[in-house]
Short mmCIF file of N, CA and C in Angstrom, two decimals:
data_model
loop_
_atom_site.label_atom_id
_atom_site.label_comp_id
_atom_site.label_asym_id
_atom_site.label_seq_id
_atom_site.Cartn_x
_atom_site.Cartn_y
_atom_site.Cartn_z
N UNK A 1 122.19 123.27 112.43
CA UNK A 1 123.00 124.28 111.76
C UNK A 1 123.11 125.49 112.68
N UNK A 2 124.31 125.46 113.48
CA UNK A 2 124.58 126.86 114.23
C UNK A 2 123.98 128.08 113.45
N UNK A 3 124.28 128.15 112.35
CA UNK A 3 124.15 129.79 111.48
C UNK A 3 122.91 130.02 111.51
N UNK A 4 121.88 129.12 111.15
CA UNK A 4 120.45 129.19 111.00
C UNK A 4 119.68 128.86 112.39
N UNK A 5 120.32 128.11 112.79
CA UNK A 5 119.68 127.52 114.06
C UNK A 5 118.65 126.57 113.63
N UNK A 6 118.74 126.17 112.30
CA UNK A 6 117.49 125.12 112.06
C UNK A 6 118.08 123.64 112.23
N UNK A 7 117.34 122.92 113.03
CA UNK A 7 117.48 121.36 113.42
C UNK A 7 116.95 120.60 112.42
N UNK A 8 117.92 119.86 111.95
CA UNK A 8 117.64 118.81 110.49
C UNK A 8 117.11 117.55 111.21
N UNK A 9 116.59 116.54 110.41
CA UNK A 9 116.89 114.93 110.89
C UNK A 9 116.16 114.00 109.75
N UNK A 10 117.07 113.55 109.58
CA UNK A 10 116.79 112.62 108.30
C UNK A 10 116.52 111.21 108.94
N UNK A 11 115.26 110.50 108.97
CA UNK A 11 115.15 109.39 109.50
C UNK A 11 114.59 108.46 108.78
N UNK A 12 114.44 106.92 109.05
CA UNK A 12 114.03 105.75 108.26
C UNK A 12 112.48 105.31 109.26
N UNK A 13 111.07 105.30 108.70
CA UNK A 13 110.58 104.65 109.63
C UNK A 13 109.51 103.36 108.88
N UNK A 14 109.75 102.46 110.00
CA UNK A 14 109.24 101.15 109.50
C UNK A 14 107.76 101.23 109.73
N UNK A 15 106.63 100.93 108.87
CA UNK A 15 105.57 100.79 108.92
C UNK A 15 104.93 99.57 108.55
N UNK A 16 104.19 98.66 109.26
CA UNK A 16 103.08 97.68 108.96
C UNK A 16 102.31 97.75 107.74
N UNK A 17 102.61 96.94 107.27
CA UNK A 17 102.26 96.56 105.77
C UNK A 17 100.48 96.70 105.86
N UNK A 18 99.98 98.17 105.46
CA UNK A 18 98.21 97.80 105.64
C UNK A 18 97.00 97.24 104.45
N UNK A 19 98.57 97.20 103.01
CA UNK A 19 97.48 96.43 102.29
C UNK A 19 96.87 95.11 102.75
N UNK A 20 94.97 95.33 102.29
CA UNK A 20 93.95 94.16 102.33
C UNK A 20 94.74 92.84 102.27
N UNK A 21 94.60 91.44 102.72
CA UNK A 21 95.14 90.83 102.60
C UNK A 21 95.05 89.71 101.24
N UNK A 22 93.50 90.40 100.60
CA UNK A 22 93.55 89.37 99.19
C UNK A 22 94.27 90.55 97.97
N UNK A 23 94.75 91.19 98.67
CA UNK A 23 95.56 91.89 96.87
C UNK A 23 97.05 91.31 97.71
N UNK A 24 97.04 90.86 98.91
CA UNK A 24 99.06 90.05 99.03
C UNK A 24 98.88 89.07 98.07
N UNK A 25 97.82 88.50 97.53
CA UNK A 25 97.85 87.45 96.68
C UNK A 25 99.19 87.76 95.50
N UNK A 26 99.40 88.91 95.40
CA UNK A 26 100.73 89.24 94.27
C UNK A 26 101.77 89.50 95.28
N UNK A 27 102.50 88.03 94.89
CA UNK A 27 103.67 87.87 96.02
C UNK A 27 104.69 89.43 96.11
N UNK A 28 104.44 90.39 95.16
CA UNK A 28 105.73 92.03 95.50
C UNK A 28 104.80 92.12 96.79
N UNK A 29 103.16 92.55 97.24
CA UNK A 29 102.67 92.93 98.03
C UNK A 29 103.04 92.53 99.36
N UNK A 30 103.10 91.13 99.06
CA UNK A 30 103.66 90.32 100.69
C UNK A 30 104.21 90.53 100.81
N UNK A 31 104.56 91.82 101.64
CA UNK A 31 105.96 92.24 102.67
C UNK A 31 105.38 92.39 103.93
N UNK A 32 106.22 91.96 105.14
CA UNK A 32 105.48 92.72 106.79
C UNK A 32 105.48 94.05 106.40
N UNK A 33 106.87 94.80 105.86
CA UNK A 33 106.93 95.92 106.51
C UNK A 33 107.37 97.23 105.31
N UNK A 34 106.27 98.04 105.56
CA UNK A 34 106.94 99.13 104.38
C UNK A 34 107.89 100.10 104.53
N UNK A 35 108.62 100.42 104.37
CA UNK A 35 109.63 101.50 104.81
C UNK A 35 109.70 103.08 104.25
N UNK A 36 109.83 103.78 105.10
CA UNK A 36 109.56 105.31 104.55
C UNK A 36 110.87 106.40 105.15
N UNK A 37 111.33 107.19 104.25
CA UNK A 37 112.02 108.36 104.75
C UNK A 37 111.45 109.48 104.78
N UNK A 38 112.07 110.03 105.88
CA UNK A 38 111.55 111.30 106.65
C UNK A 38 112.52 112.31 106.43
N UNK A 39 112.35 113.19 106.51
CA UNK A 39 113.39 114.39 106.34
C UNK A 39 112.36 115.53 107.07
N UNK A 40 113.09 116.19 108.09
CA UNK A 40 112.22 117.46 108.79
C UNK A 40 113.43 118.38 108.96
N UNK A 41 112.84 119.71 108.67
CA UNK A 41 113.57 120.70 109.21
C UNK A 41 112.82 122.02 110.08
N UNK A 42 113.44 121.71 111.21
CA UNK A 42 112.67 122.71 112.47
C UNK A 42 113.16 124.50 113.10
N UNK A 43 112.55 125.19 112.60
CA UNK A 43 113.04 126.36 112.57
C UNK A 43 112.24 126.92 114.09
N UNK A 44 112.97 126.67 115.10
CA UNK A 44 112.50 127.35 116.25
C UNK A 44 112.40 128.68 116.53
N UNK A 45 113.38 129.73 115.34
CA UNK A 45 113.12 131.33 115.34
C UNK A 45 111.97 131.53 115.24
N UNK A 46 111.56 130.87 113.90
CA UNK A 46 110.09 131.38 112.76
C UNK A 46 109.53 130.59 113.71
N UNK A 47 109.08 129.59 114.98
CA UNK A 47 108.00 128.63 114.74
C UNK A 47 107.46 128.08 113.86
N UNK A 48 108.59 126.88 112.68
CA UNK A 48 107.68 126.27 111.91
C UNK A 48 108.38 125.07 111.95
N UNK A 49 108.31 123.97 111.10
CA UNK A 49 108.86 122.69 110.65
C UNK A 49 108.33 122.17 109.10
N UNK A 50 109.25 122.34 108.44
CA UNK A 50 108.67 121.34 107.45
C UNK A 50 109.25 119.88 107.57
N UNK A 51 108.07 118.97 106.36
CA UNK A 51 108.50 117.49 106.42
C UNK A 51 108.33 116.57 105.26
N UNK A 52 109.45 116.40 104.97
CA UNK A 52 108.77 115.63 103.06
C UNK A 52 109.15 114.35 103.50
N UNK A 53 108.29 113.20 103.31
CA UNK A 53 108.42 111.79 103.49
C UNK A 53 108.03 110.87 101.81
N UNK A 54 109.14 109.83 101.37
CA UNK A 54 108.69 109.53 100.74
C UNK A 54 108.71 107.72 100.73
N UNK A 55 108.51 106.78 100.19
CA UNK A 55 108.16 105.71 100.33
C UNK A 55 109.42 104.85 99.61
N UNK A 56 109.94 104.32 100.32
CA UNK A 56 111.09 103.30 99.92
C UNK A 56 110.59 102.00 99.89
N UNK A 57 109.77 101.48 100.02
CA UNK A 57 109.61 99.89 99.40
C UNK A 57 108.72 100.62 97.99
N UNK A 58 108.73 98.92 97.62
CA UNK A 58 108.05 98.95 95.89
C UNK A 58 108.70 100.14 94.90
N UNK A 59 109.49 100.84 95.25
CA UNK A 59 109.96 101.72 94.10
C UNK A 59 110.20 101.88 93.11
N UNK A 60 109.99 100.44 92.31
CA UNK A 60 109.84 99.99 91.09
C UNK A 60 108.25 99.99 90.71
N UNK A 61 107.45 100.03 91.22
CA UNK A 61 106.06 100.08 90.93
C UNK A 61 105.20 101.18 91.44
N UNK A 62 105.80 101.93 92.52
CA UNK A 62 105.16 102.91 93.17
C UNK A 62 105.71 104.04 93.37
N UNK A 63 105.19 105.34 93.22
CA UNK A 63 106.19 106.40 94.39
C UNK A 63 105.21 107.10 94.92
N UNK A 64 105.25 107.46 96.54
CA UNK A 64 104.43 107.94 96.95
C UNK A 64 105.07 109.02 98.10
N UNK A 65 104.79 110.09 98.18
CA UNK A 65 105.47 111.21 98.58
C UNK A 65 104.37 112.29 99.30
N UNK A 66 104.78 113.24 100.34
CA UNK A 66 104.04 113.41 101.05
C UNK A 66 105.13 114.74 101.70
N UNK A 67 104.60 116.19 101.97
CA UNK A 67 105.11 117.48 102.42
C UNK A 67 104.15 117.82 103.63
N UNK A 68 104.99 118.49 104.53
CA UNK A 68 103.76 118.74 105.91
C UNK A 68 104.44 120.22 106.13
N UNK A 69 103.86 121.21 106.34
CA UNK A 69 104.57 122.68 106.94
C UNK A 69 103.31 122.83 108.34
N UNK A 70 103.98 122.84 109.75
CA UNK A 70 103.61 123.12 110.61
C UNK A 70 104.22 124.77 111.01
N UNK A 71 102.68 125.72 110.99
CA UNK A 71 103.53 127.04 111.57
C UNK A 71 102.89 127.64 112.69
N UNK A 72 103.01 128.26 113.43
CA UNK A 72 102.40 129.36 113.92
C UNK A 72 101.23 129.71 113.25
N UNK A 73 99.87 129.42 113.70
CA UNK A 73 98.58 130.68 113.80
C UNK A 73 98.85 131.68 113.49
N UNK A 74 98.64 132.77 112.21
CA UNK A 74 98.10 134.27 112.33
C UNK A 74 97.41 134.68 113.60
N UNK A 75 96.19 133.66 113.83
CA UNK A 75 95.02 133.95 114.56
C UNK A 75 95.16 133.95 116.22
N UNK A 76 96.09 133.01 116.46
CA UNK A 76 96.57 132.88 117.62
C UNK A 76 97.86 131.84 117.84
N UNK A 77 98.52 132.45 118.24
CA UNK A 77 99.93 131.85 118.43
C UNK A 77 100.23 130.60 119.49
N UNK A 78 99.17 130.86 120.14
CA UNK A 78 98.80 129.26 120.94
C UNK A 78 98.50 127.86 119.92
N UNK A 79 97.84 128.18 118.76
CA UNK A 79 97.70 127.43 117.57
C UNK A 79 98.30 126.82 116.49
N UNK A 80 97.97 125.87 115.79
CA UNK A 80 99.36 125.79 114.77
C UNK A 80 98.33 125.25 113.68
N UNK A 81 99.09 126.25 112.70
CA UNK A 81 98.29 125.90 111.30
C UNK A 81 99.14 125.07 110.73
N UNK A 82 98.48 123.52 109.99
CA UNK A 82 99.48 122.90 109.37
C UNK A 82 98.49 122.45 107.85
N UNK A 83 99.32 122.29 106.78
CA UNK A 83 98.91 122.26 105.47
C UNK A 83 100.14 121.05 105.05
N UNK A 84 99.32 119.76 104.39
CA UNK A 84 99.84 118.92 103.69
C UNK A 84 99.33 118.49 102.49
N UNK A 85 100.42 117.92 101.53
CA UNK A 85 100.47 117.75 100.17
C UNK A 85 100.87 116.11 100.24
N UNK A 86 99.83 115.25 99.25
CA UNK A 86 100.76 114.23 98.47
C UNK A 86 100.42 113.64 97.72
N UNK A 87 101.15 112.57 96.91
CA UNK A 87 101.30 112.41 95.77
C UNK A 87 101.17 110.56 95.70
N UNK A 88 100.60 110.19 95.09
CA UNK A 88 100.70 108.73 94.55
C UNK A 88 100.58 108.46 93.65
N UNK A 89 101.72 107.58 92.94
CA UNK A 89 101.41 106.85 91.50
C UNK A 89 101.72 105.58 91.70
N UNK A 90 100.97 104.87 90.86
CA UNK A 90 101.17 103.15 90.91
C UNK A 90 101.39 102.49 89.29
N UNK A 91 102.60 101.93 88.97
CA UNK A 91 102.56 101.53 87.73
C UNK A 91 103.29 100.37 87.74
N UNK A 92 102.72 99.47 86.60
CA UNK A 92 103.68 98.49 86.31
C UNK A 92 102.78 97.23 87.48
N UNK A 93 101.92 97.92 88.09
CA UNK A 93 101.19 96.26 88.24
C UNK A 93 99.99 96.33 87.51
N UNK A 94 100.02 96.41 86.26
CA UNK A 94 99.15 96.39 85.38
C UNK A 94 97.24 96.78 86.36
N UNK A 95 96.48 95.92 85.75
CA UNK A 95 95.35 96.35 86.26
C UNK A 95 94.57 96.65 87.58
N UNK A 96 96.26 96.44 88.43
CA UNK A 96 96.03 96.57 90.11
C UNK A 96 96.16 98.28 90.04
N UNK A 97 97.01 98.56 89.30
CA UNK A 97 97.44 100.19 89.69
C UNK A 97 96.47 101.15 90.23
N UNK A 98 95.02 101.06 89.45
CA UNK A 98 93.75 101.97 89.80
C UNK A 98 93.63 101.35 91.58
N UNK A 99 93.30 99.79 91.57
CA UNK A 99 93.07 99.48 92.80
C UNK A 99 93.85 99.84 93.96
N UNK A 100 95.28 99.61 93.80
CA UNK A 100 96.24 99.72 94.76
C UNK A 100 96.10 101.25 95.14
N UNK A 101 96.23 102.48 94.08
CA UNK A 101 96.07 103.59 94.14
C UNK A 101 94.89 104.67 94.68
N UNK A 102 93.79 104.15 94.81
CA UNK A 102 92.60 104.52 95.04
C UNK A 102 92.70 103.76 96.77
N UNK A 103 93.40 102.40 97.13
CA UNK A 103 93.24 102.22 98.38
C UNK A 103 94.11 103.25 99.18
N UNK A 104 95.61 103.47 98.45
CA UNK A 104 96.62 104.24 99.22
C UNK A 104 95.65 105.25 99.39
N UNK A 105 95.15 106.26 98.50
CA UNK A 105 94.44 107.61 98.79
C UNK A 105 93.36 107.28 99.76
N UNK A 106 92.89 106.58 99.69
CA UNK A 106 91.07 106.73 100.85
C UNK A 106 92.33 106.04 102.34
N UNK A 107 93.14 105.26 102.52
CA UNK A 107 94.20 105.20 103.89
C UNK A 107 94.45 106.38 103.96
N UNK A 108 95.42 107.02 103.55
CA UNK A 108 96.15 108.23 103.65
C UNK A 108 94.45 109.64 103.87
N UNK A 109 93.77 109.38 103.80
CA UNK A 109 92.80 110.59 103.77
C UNK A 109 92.32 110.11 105.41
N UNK A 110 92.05 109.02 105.38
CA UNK A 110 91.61 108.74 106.76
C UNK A 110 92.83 109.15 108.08
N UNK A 111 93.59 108.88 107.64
CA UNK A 111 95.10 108.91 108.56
C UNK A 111 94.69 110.97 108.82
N UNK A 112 94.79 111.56 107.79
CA UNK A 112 95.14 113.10 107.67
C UNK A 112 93.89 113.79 108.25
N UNK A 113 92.44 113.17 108.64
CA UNK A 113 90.96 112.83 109.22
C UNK A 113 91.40 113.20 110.89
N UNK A 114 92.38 112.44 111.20
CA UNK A 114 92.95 112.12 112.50
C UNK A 114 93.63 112.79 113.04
#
């Protein structure tokens, strides 16, 4: 956007299917590949970027969503403070939902670890 100078990009990215392989036993799970959209917007005035990603496979049983704001340090401007948010719900595979849901969160905590 000339006016703002902020750089958009809306992208699709394919990810490796990391559910355990005895819950693929429920043929929706058996997929290679999960798919996710990205949306970032990069404000090179301010030094920041935000990024909301949310989860396009299973969307009938799942939604799982995820915000990232990368900014500039108060403390030092060589630094970058970043703060993320997200969200998982699992429904409609009956007594998997706790399981499936409790694995997404302890993945996703390890990933955000890193």
């Amino acid at each position: 956007d000339l006016s703002t100078g902020i750089i958009y990009r809306r992208r699709i990215a394919t990810c490796q299917n990391v559910i355990p392989e005895i819950l693929r036993k429920v043929s929706v799970l058996k997929v290679p590949d999960i798919y996710l959209e990205e949306e970032s917007w990069l404000n090179m005035q301010k030094r920041n970027m935000a990024m909301k990603t949310h989860c396009l496979t299973w969307t009938q049983y799942a939604s799982l969503s995820e915000e990232s704001v990368f900014r500039e340090s108060l403390e030092n401007p060589n630094w970058t403070d970043f703060t993320q948010k997200g969200r998982i719900s699992v429904t409609g595979a009956g007594l998997l939902n706790c399981v499936l849901e409790a694995f997404a969160q302890s993945f996703l905590k390890q990933g955000v670890r890193k």
